[in-house]
Coordinates of C-alpha atoms and ligand atoms in Angstrom, one line a residue:
M1105 CA 0.0 0.0 0.0
S1106 CA 1.3 3.4 -0.8
I1107 CA 1.7 6.1 1.9
S1108 CA -0.2 9.3 1.5
I1109 CA 0.5 12.8 2.7
P1110 CA -0.7 13.7 6.2
R1111 CA -4.0 15.5 6.5
G1112 CA -3.8 19.3 6.3
T1113 CA -0.4 19.4 4.6
Q1114 CA 0.6 20.0 1.0
D1115 CA 3.3 19.1 -1.5
I1116 CA 4.2 22.2 -3.5
L1117 CA 5.3 21.0 -6.9
P1118 CA 7.3 22.6 -9.7
G1119 CA 4.8 24.7 -11.6
D1120 CA 3.3 25.9 -8.3
V1121 CA 6.4 26.6 -6.4
E1122 CA 7.4 29.5 -8.6
L1123 CA 4.6 31.6 -7.3
W1124 CA 5.7 30.8 -3.7
Q1125 CA 9.2 31.8 -4.6
Q1126 CA 8.0 35.0 -6.1
I1127 CA 6.0 36.0 -3.0
E1128 CA 8.9 35.1 -0.8
K1129 CA 11.3 37.2 -3.0
K1130 CA 8.9 40.2 -2.9
A1131 CA 8.6 39.9 0.9
R1132 CA 12.4 39.8 1.3
Q1133 CA 12.8 42.8 -1.0
L1134 CA 10.2 44.8 0.8
C1135 CA 11.8 44.0 4.2
E1136 CA 15.1 45.2 2.8
K1137 CA 13.4 48.5 1.9
Y1138 CA 11.7 48.8 5.3
Q1139 CA 14.9 47.7 7.0
Y1140 CA 13.6 44.5 8.6
Q1141 CA 16.3 41.8 8.9
E1142 CA 15.7 38.1 8.8
I1143 CA 15.7 35.9 11.9
R1144 CA 15.5 32.1 11.9
T1145 CA 14.4 30.3 15.0
P1146 CA 13.9 26.6 15.6
I1147 CA 10.9 24.7 14.4
F1148 CA 10.3 23.4 17.9
E1149 CA 10.5 25.2 21.2
H1150 CA 9.8 24.3 24.9
T1151 CA 6.0 23.9 25.2
E1152 CA 6.0 26.5 28.1
L1153 CA 7.0 29.2 25.7
F1154 CA 3.6 29.0 23.9
S1155 CA 1.5 28.3 27.0
R1156 CA 3.0 31.4 28.6
G1157 CA 3.5 33.5 25.5
V1158 CA 0.4 32.8 23.4
G1159 CA -1.7 32.1 26.5
D1160 CA -3.1 29.0 28.0
T1161 CA -6.8 30.0 27.5
T1162 CA -6.4 30.3 23.7
D1163 CA -7.6 27.6 21.2
I1164 CA -4.1 27.4 19.9
V1165 CA -2.6 26.3 23.2
Q1166 CA -5.6 24.3 24.4
K1167 CA -6.5 22.4 21.2
E1168 CA -4.1 23.0 18.4
M1169 CA -0.5 22.3 19.4
Y1170 CA 1.7 19.5 18.2
T1171 CA 3.2 18.7 21.5
F1172 CA 5.5 15.7 22.2
E1173 CA 8.0 14.5 24.7
D1174 CA 11.5 14.0 23.5
R1175 CA 13.8 11.2 24.6
G1176 CA 15.0 13.3 27.5
K1177 CA 11.4 13.7 28.7
R1178 CA 11.2 17.4 27.9
S1179 CA 7.9 18.7 26.6
L1180 CA 8.4 20.3 23.2
T1181 CA 6.0 21.8 20.7
L1182 CA 6.2 22.4 16.9
R1183 CA 5.8 26.2 16.7
P1184 CA 2.2 27.2 16.1
E1185 CA 3.3 30.9 15.4
G1186 CA 6.4 33.0 15.2
T1187 CA 6.0 35.9 17.7
A1188 CA 6.7 34.0 20.9
P1189 CA 9.8 32.4 19.5
V1190 CA 11.1 35.7 18.2
V1191 CA 10.5 37.5 21.5
R1192 CA 12.1 34.5 23.3
S1193 CA 15.2 35.0 21.1
F1194 CA 15.1 38.8 21.6
V1195 CA 15.3 38.2 25.4
E1196 CA 17.7 35.3 25.3
K1197 CA 20.2 37.0 22.9
K1198 CA 19.8 40.3 24.7
M1199 CA 18.8 42.1 21.5
F1200 CA 17.7 45.1 23.6
G1201 CA 21.4 45.8 23.9
F1202 CA 22.0 45.9 20.1
A1203 CA 23.2 49.2 18.7
K1204 CA 20.5 49.2 16.0
Q1205 CA 17.2 50.1 17.7
P1206 CA 14.3 49.4 17.4
V1207 CA 15.1 45.8 16.5
K1208 CA 13.2 45.1 13.3
L1209 CA 13.0 41.4 12.3
Y1210 CA 11.2 39.2 9.8
Y1211 CA 10.8 35.5 9.4
M1212 CA 9.4 33.0 6.9
G1213 CA 8.8 29.4 7.6
P1214 CA 6.4 26.6 8.5
M1215 CA 4.0 26.8 11.5
F1216 CA 1.9 23.9 12.8
R1217 CA -1.6 23.9 14.2
Y1218 CA -3.8 20.8 14.7
E1219 CA -6.9 22.5 13.2
R1220 CA -9.8 21.0 11.2
P1221 CA -8.4 21.2 7.7
Q1222 CA -10.6 23.1 5.2
S1223 CA -9.9 25.5 2.4
G1224 CA -7.4 28.1 3.6
R1225 CA -6.8 26.2 6.9
F1226 CA -3.9 23.8 7.0
R1227 CA -2.1 21.9 9.7
Q1228 CA 1.3 22.9 8.3
F1229 CA 1.3 26.4 6.7
V1230 CA 4.0 28.9 5.9
Q1231 CA 3.9 32.3 7.6
F1232 CA 5.8 35.4 6.7
G1233 CA 5.8 37.7 9.6
V1234 CA 7.6 40.8 11.0
E1235 CA 8.2 42.0 14.5
A1236 CA 9.5 45.4 15.6
L1237 CA 10.7 45.5 19.1
G1238 CA 11.7 48.5 21.2
S1239 CA 9.6 51.3 20.0
N1240 CA 6.4 52.8 21.4
D1241 CA 5.8 55.1 18.5
P1242 CA 2.4 54.7 16.8
A1243 CA 4.2 55.4 13.5
I1244 CA 5.8 52.0 13.7
D1245 CA 2.3 50.4 14.0
A1246 CA 1.4 52.2 10.8
E1247 CA 4.7 51.1 9.2
V1248 CA 4.1 47.4 10.1
I1249 CA 0.6 47.6 8.6
S1250 CA 1.8 49.4 5.5
L1251 CA 4.4 46.7 4.9
A1252 CA 1.8 44.0 4.8
M1253 CA -0.6 46.0 2.7
N1254 CA 2.2 46.9 0.2
L1255 CA 3.2 43.3 -0.2
Y1256 CA -0.3 42.3 -1.1
K1257 CA -0.6 45.3 -3.5
E1258 CA 2.7 44.6 -5.2
M1259 CA 1.5 41.1 -6.0
G1260 CA -1.6 42.7 -7.6
L1261 CA -4.3 42.2 -4.9
K1262 CA -6.9 45.0 -4.9
K1263 CA -9.8 43.7 -2.9
L1264 CA -8.4 44.1 0.6
K1265 CA -10.0 45.3 3.7
L1266 CA -8.1 46.5 6.8
I1267 CA -9.8 46.2 10.1
I1268 CA -8.2 47.8 13.2
N1269 CA -9.1 47.9 16.9
S1270 CA -7.4 49.0 20.1
L1271 CA -7.3 46.7 23.1
G1272 CA -5.9 49.5 25.2
D1273 CA -3.2 49.4 27.9
K1274 CA -3.3 47.4 31.1
E1275 CA -5.6 49.8 32.9
S1276 CA -8.1 50.0 30.1
R1277 CA -8.1 46.3 29.7
Q1278 CA -8.7 45.8 33.4
A1279 CA -11.7 48.0 33.3
H1280 CA -13.0 46.3 30.2
R1281 CA -12.4 42.9 31.8
E1282 CA -14.5 43.7 34.8
A1283 CA -17.3 45.0 32.5
L1284 CA -17.2 41.7 30.6
I1285 CA -17.4 39.6 33.7
N1286 CA -20.4 41.6 34.9
H1287 CA -22.0 41.2 31.5
F1288 CA -21.6 37.4 31.1
Q1289 CA -21.6 36.2 34.7
P1290 CA -25.4 36.1 35.2
R1291 CA -26.0 33.9 32.1
I1292 CA -22.7 32.1 31.8
G1293 CA -24.5 28.7 32.3
E1294 CA -25.8 29.2 28.7
F1295 CA -22.3 29.2 27.3
C1296 CA -20.0 26.3 26.4
S1297 CA -17.7 24.8 29.0
D1298 CA -14.7 26.6 27.4
C1299 CA -16.4 30.0 27.9
Q1300 CA -17.3 29.1 31.5
K1301 CA -13.6 28.6 32.1
R1302 CA -12.7 31.7 30.2
L1303 CA -15.0 34.0 32.3
E1304 CA -12.5 34.3 35.2
K1305 CA -9.3 33.5 33.4
N1306 CA -9.7 35.7 30.3
P1307 CA -13.2 36.9 29.6
L1308 CA -12.1 38.7 26.4
R1309 CA -11.6 35.2 24.9
I1310 CA -15.4 34.6 25.1
L1311 CA -15.8 37.2 22.3
D1312 CA -13.7 35.0 20.1
C1313 CA -15.7 31.8 20.8
K1314 CA -16.7 29.9 17.7
V1315 CA -19.4 27.8 19.5
D1316 CA -21.3 30.7 21.2
R1317 CA -20.7 33.2 18.4
D1318 CA -24.5 33.8 17.9
H1319 CA -25.5 34.1 21.5
E1320 CA -27.5 37.4 22.1
L1321 CA -25.1 38.5 24.9
M1322 CA -22.3 38.6 22.3
K1323 CA -24.0 41.4 20.4
T1324 CA -24.5 43.5 23.5
A1325 CA -21.1 42.9 25.2
P1326 CA -19.3 46.0 26.5
S1327 CA -17.0 47.4 23.8
I1328 CA -13.4 48.1 24.6
M1329 CA -13.8 51.5 22.9
D1330 CA -15.8 52.7 25.9
Y1331 CA -13.1 51.6 28.3
L1332 CA -10.0 53.1 26.7
N1333 CA -8.2 55.5 29.0
V1334 CA -6.9 58.9 27.7
E1335 CA -3.4 57.6 26.8
S1336 CA -4.8 54.5 25.0
K1337 CA -7.3 56.6 23.1
A1338 CA -4.6 59.1 22.1
Y1339 CA -2.3 56.3 20.9
F1340 CA -5.1 54.8 18.8
D1341 CA -5.9 58.2 17.3
K1342 CA -2.3 58.6 16.2
V1343 CA -2.2 55.2 14.6
Q1344 CA -5.4 56.1 12.6
K1345 CA -3.9 59.5 11.7
Y1346 CA -0.7 57.9 10.3
L1347 CA -2.7 55.3 8.4
T1348 CA -4.7 58.1 6.8
Q1349 CA -1.4 59.9 6.0
L1350 CA -0.2 56.7 4.3
D1351 CA -3.4 56.5 2.2
I1352 CA -4.4 53.2 3.7
P1353 CA -8.1 52.9 4.1
F1354 CA -9.3 51.1 7.3
E1355 CA -12.4 50.3 9.3
V1356 CA -12.5 50.4 13.1
D1357 CA -14.1 47.3 14.5
S1358 CA -14.3 47.1 18.3
N1359 CA -15.3 43.4 18.1
L1360 CA -11.9 42.5 16.6
V1361 CA -10.4 40.1 19.1
R1362 CA -7.3 38.3 18.1
G1363 CA -6.9 34.6 18.9
L1364 CA -3.7 35.1 20.9
D1365 CA -3.4 36.6 24.4
Y1366 CA -0.4 38.8 24.1
Y1367 CA -2.0 41.8 22.5
N1368 CA -2.7 45.3 23.8
H1369 CA -3.2 48.6 22.0
T1370 CA -3.3 48.1 18.3
A1371 CA -4.8 44.9 16.8
F1372 CA -5.5 44.5 13.1
E1373 CA -6.5 42.0 10.4
I1374 CA -6.4 42.3 6.7
M1375 CA -9.2 40.5 4.9
S1376 CA -9.9 39.6 1.3
D1377 CA -13.1 41.1 -0.1
A1378 CA -12.9 39.0 -3.2
E1379 CA -16.0 37.1 -4.2
G1380 CA -15.4 33.3 -4.1
F1381 CA -12.6 33.5 -1.6
G1382 CA -14.5 31.2 0.8
A1383 CA -15.5 31.3 4.4
I1384 CA -12.1 32.2 5.8
T1385 CA -11.3 35.7 4.7
T1386 CA -8.5 36.7 7.0
L1387 CA -5.2 37.0 5.2
C1388 CA -3.1 38.6 7.8
G1389 CA -3.3 39.3 11.5
G1390 CA -1.2 41.3 13.9
G1391 CA -0.9 43.8 16.7
R1392 CA 1.0 45.2 19.6
Y1393 CA 2.3 43.1 22.4
N1394 CA 4.0 45.4 24.9
G1395 CA 4.1 43.0 27.8
L1396 CA 5.3 39.9 26.0
A1397 CA 9.1 40.4 26.5
E1398 CA 8.5 40.9 30.2
D1399 CA 6.3 37.8 30.5
L1400 CA 9.1 35.8 28.9
G1401 CA 11.6 37.0 31.5
G1402 CA 13.1 40.0 29.7
P1403 CA 13.0 43.7 30.3
E1404 CA 9.8 45.7 29.6
T1405 CA 9.9 46.1 25.8
P1406 CA 7.2 47.3 23.4
G1407 CA 6.6 45.3 20.3
I1408 CA 4.4 45.0 17.3
G1409 CA 4.1 42.7 14.3
F1410 CA 2.0 40.7 12.0
A1411 CA 2.0 37.3 10.3
L1412 CA 0.4 36.2 7.1
S1413 CA 0.3 32.8 5.4
I1414 CA 1.5 32.2 1.9
E1415 CA -1.4 29.7 1.4
R1416 CA -4.1 32.3 2.0
F1417 CA -2.1 34.8 0.0
I1418 CA -2.2 32.5 -3.0
A1419 CA -5.9 31.7 -2.4
A1420 CA -6.6 35.5 -2.5
L1421 CA -4.6 35.9 -5.8
N1422 CA -6.7 33.0 -7.3
A1423 CA -9.9 34.5 -6.0
E1424 CA -9.1 37.8 -7.7
G1425 CA -8.0 36.0 -10.9
I1426 CA -4.6 37.5 -10.8
E1427 CA -2.1 35.8 -13.2
T1428 CA 1.5 36.4 -12.4
K1429 CA 4.1 36.1 -15.1
L1430 CA 6.3 33.3 -14.1
N1431 CA 8.6 30.9 -15.7
E1432 CA 10.6 33.2 -17.9
G1433 CA 12.3 30.4 -19.8
I1434 CA 15.9 29.3 -20.1
D1435 CA 18.6 31.2 -22.0
C1436 CA 20.0 28.4 -24.0
Y1437 CA 19.3 24.7 -24.9
L1438 CA 22.2 22.8 -26.2
A1439 CA 21.1 20.3 -28.8
S1440 CA 23.6 17.8 -30.3
L1441 CA 23.9 15.4 -33.2
G1442 CA 26.4 12.6 -32.9
E1443 CA 28.3 11.0 -30.1
E1444 CA 31.3 13.3 -29.9
A1445 CA 29.2 16.4 -30.1
K1446 CA 27.0 15.1 -27.3
D1447 CA 30.0 14.5 -25.1
Y1448 CA 31.3 18.0 -25.9
T1449 CA 28.0 19.6 -24.7
V1450 CA 28.7 18.4 -21.1
G1451 CA 31.6 20.9 -20.7
L1452 CA 30.0 23.6 -22.8
L1453 CA 26.8 23.5 -20.7
Q1454 CA 29.0 24.0 -17.6
K1455 CA 30.8 27.0 -19.2
L1456 CA 27.4 28.7 -20.0
R1457 CA 26.0 28.1 -16.5
L1458 CA 29.2 29.4 -14.8
A1459 CA 29.0 32.5 -17.0
G1460 CA 25.5 33.1 -15.5
F1461 CA 23.2 31.7 -18.2
S1462 CA 20.4 29.2 -17.5
A1463 CA 21.1 26.3 -19.8
E1464 CA 20.1 22.7 -20.4
R1465 CA 20.9 19.8 -22.6
D1466 CA 19.4 16.4 -23.5
Y1467 CA 19.8 13.5 -21.0
L1468 CA 17.4 11.1 -22.7
N1469 CA 19.2 10.3 -25.9
R1470 CA 16.5 12.1 -27.9
K1471 CA 16.6 12.6 -31.7
I1472 CA 17.2 16.2 -32.8
K1473 CA 13.5 16.9 -33.4
A1474 CA 12.6 15.8 -29.9
Q1475 CA 15.5 17.9 -28.5
F1476 CA 13.9 21.0 -30.1
K1477 CA 10.6 20.0 -28.6
A1478 CA 12.2 19.7 -25.2
A1479 CA 13.8 23.2 -25.7
D1480 CA 10.3 24.5 -26.5
R1481 CA 8.9 23.1 -23.3
L1482 CA 11.6 24.8 -21.4
N1483 CA 10.8 28.0 -23.3
A1484 CA 14.4 28.4 -24.4
K1485 CA 15.3 31.7 -25.9
Y1486 CA 18.1 30.1 -28.0
V1487 CA 18.9 26.6 -29.2
A1488 CA 22.5 26.0 -30.0
V1489 CA 23.0 22.9 -32.3
L1490 CA 26.3 21.1 -32.4
G1491 CA 26.9 18.2 -34.8
D1492 CA 30.1 16.1 -35.1
D1493 CA 31.0 18.0 -38.3
E1494 CA 30.6 21.4 -36.6
L1495 CA 32.7 20.2 -33.7
K1496 CA 35.5 19.4 -36.1
N1497 CA 35.2 22.8 -37.7
N1498 CA 35.0 24.7 -34.4
I1499 CA 31.5 26.1 -35.1
I1500 CA 28.0 25.9 -33.6
N1501 CA 24.7 27.0 -34.9
V1502 CA 22.7 29.3 -32.7
K1503 CA 19.0 29.7 -33.4
N1504 CA 17.0 32.6 -32.0
M1505 CA 13.7 30.8 -31.1
E1506 CA 11.7 34.0 -31.2
T1507 CA 12.8 35.3 -34.7
G1508 CA 13.8 31.9 -36.2
E1509 CA 17.1 33.6 -37.2
Q1510 CA 20.1 31.3 -37.2
V1511 CA 23.8 32.2 -37.0
E1512 CA 27.1 30.3 -37.1
V1513 CA 29.3 31.1 -34.1
A1514 CA 32.8 30.0 -33.3
L1515 CA 32.5 27.2 -30.8
D1516 CA 35.3 28.5 -28.5
S1517 CA 33.6 31.9 -28.3
V1518 CA 30.0 30.9 -27.9
V1519 CA 29.9 32.1 -24.2
E1520 CA 31.2 35.5 -25.3
Y1521 CA 28.5 35.5 -28.1
F1522 CA 25.8 35.1 -25.5
Q1523 CA 27.4 37.7 -23.3
E1524 CA 27.3 40.2 -26.1
L1525 CA 23.6 39.5 -26.7
Q1526 CA 22.7 40.7 -23.3
Ligands
HAM2884 P1 -2.6 34.5 13.7 O1 -3.8 35.4 13.5 O2 -2.8 33.3 14.5 O3 -1.5 35.4 14.3 O4 -2.1 34.0 12.3 C1 -1.7 35.0 11.3 C2 -2.0 34.5 9.9 O5 -1.5 33.2 9.7 C3 -3.5 34.4 9.6 O6 -4.1 35.6 9.3 C4 -3.5 33.5 8.4 O7 -3.1 34.1 7.3 C5 -2.4 32.5 8.8 N1 -2.9 31.3 9.4 C6 -3.1 31.0 10.7 N2 -3.6 29.7 10.8 C7 -3.5 29.2 9.6 C8 -3.8 27.9 9.1 N3 -4.2 26.9 9.9 N4 -3.7 27.7 7.7 C9 -3.3 28.7 6.9 N5 -3.0 29.9 7.3 C10 -3.1 30.2 8.6 C11 -0.2 35.0 14.6 O8 0.2 33.9 14.3 C12 0.6 36.1 15.2 N6 1.9 35.5 15.6 C13 0.7 37.3 14.4 C14 1.6 38.4 15.0 C15 2.8 38.7 14.7 N7 1.1 39.2 15.9 C16 2.1 40.0 16.2 N8 3.2 39.7 15.5

């Protein structure tokens, strides 16, 4: 019996992988422009990092982690997200002491969540995310949001909706928390067992419950907007002002509750508005997490970031019918006729490649006609044909596949010939 791929994972094959590479390349280029530097952290971490960092009342920690014991009986977890690992590293490697501040980092790599697989929801998915640590300036909140928006726009997405909210500072959150407890307590018996546990531990999480989403108390729940203190309100106003200045339209939605516990002040999501995108419309999520570094044993450090998955990015491109021009084709296909000429192309191929050209030859003993067909499939710009006679006379025939024009070139200067064409 053959073995199949695990549920909720994907093979990304040639033909599809080029789009992934293009998005990844664009993301890296944009990070360079915005001055975010790459960080690579391990795929697994101590389980405690996520229960403490992401929060042990969240669905991620309670239901979705791939947790295992290693041979040394340590509890480890495949990372479900990238923020807690980045902040762990920030604290552990004392990045708060780096000369370059704020510390602006980005990452790209697989994350793992044991979720019910459906379109746009995988058990292994690739996140691109950024984290800016060490600045309390609302302008960096706007910068982080604009980086995500610009990445989508550069790939051609138009139907985007940005939703923002403020979760306020500690004091505002405390006041809101009390109001939430008072609101839900009298009728908490009507809610699911998870929500009953959430009431005391983290009542904000109730608003994010998928089971009780339609309960009437959800609609009348106290809004954080009414509990923001003066500083939190002023901070949120500035974020909005900067977004307007950057020409980024947004909607304020006081019901936006993110699925992770570390957030305060700014929280945001970017959704796809495209028809046919499916039930899951969130492409990107992020926010501020000023207490996280401290929770993980470091000095008090403000932080903000976002993460988006490449899977949903591609789904959004498909939903908007955006075709990206990929597969440019190779520079040269070396076709040969005769045994000696075939042997010669082994070395010539290497010379072309080392000179910077993409080049290919036949490895299946094809007849010349079939070699031209193979060149066509590779979208070759030129086909260079070498026969045993040409080899003896130190020449090679180079055919421009677009114009059909054919020229004889000295065999020992064919690399220079291609260099001059550029
Ligand atoms: P998150 O909202 O859990 O936030 O995930 C961010 C993004 O990852 C989502 O908007 C979605 O694009 C993608 N995503 C999440 N789960 C899946 C899945 N099962 N399949 C495919 N895509 C998925 C975080 O992870 C935070 N660490 C973001 C952040 C960074 N906040 C501050 N800094």
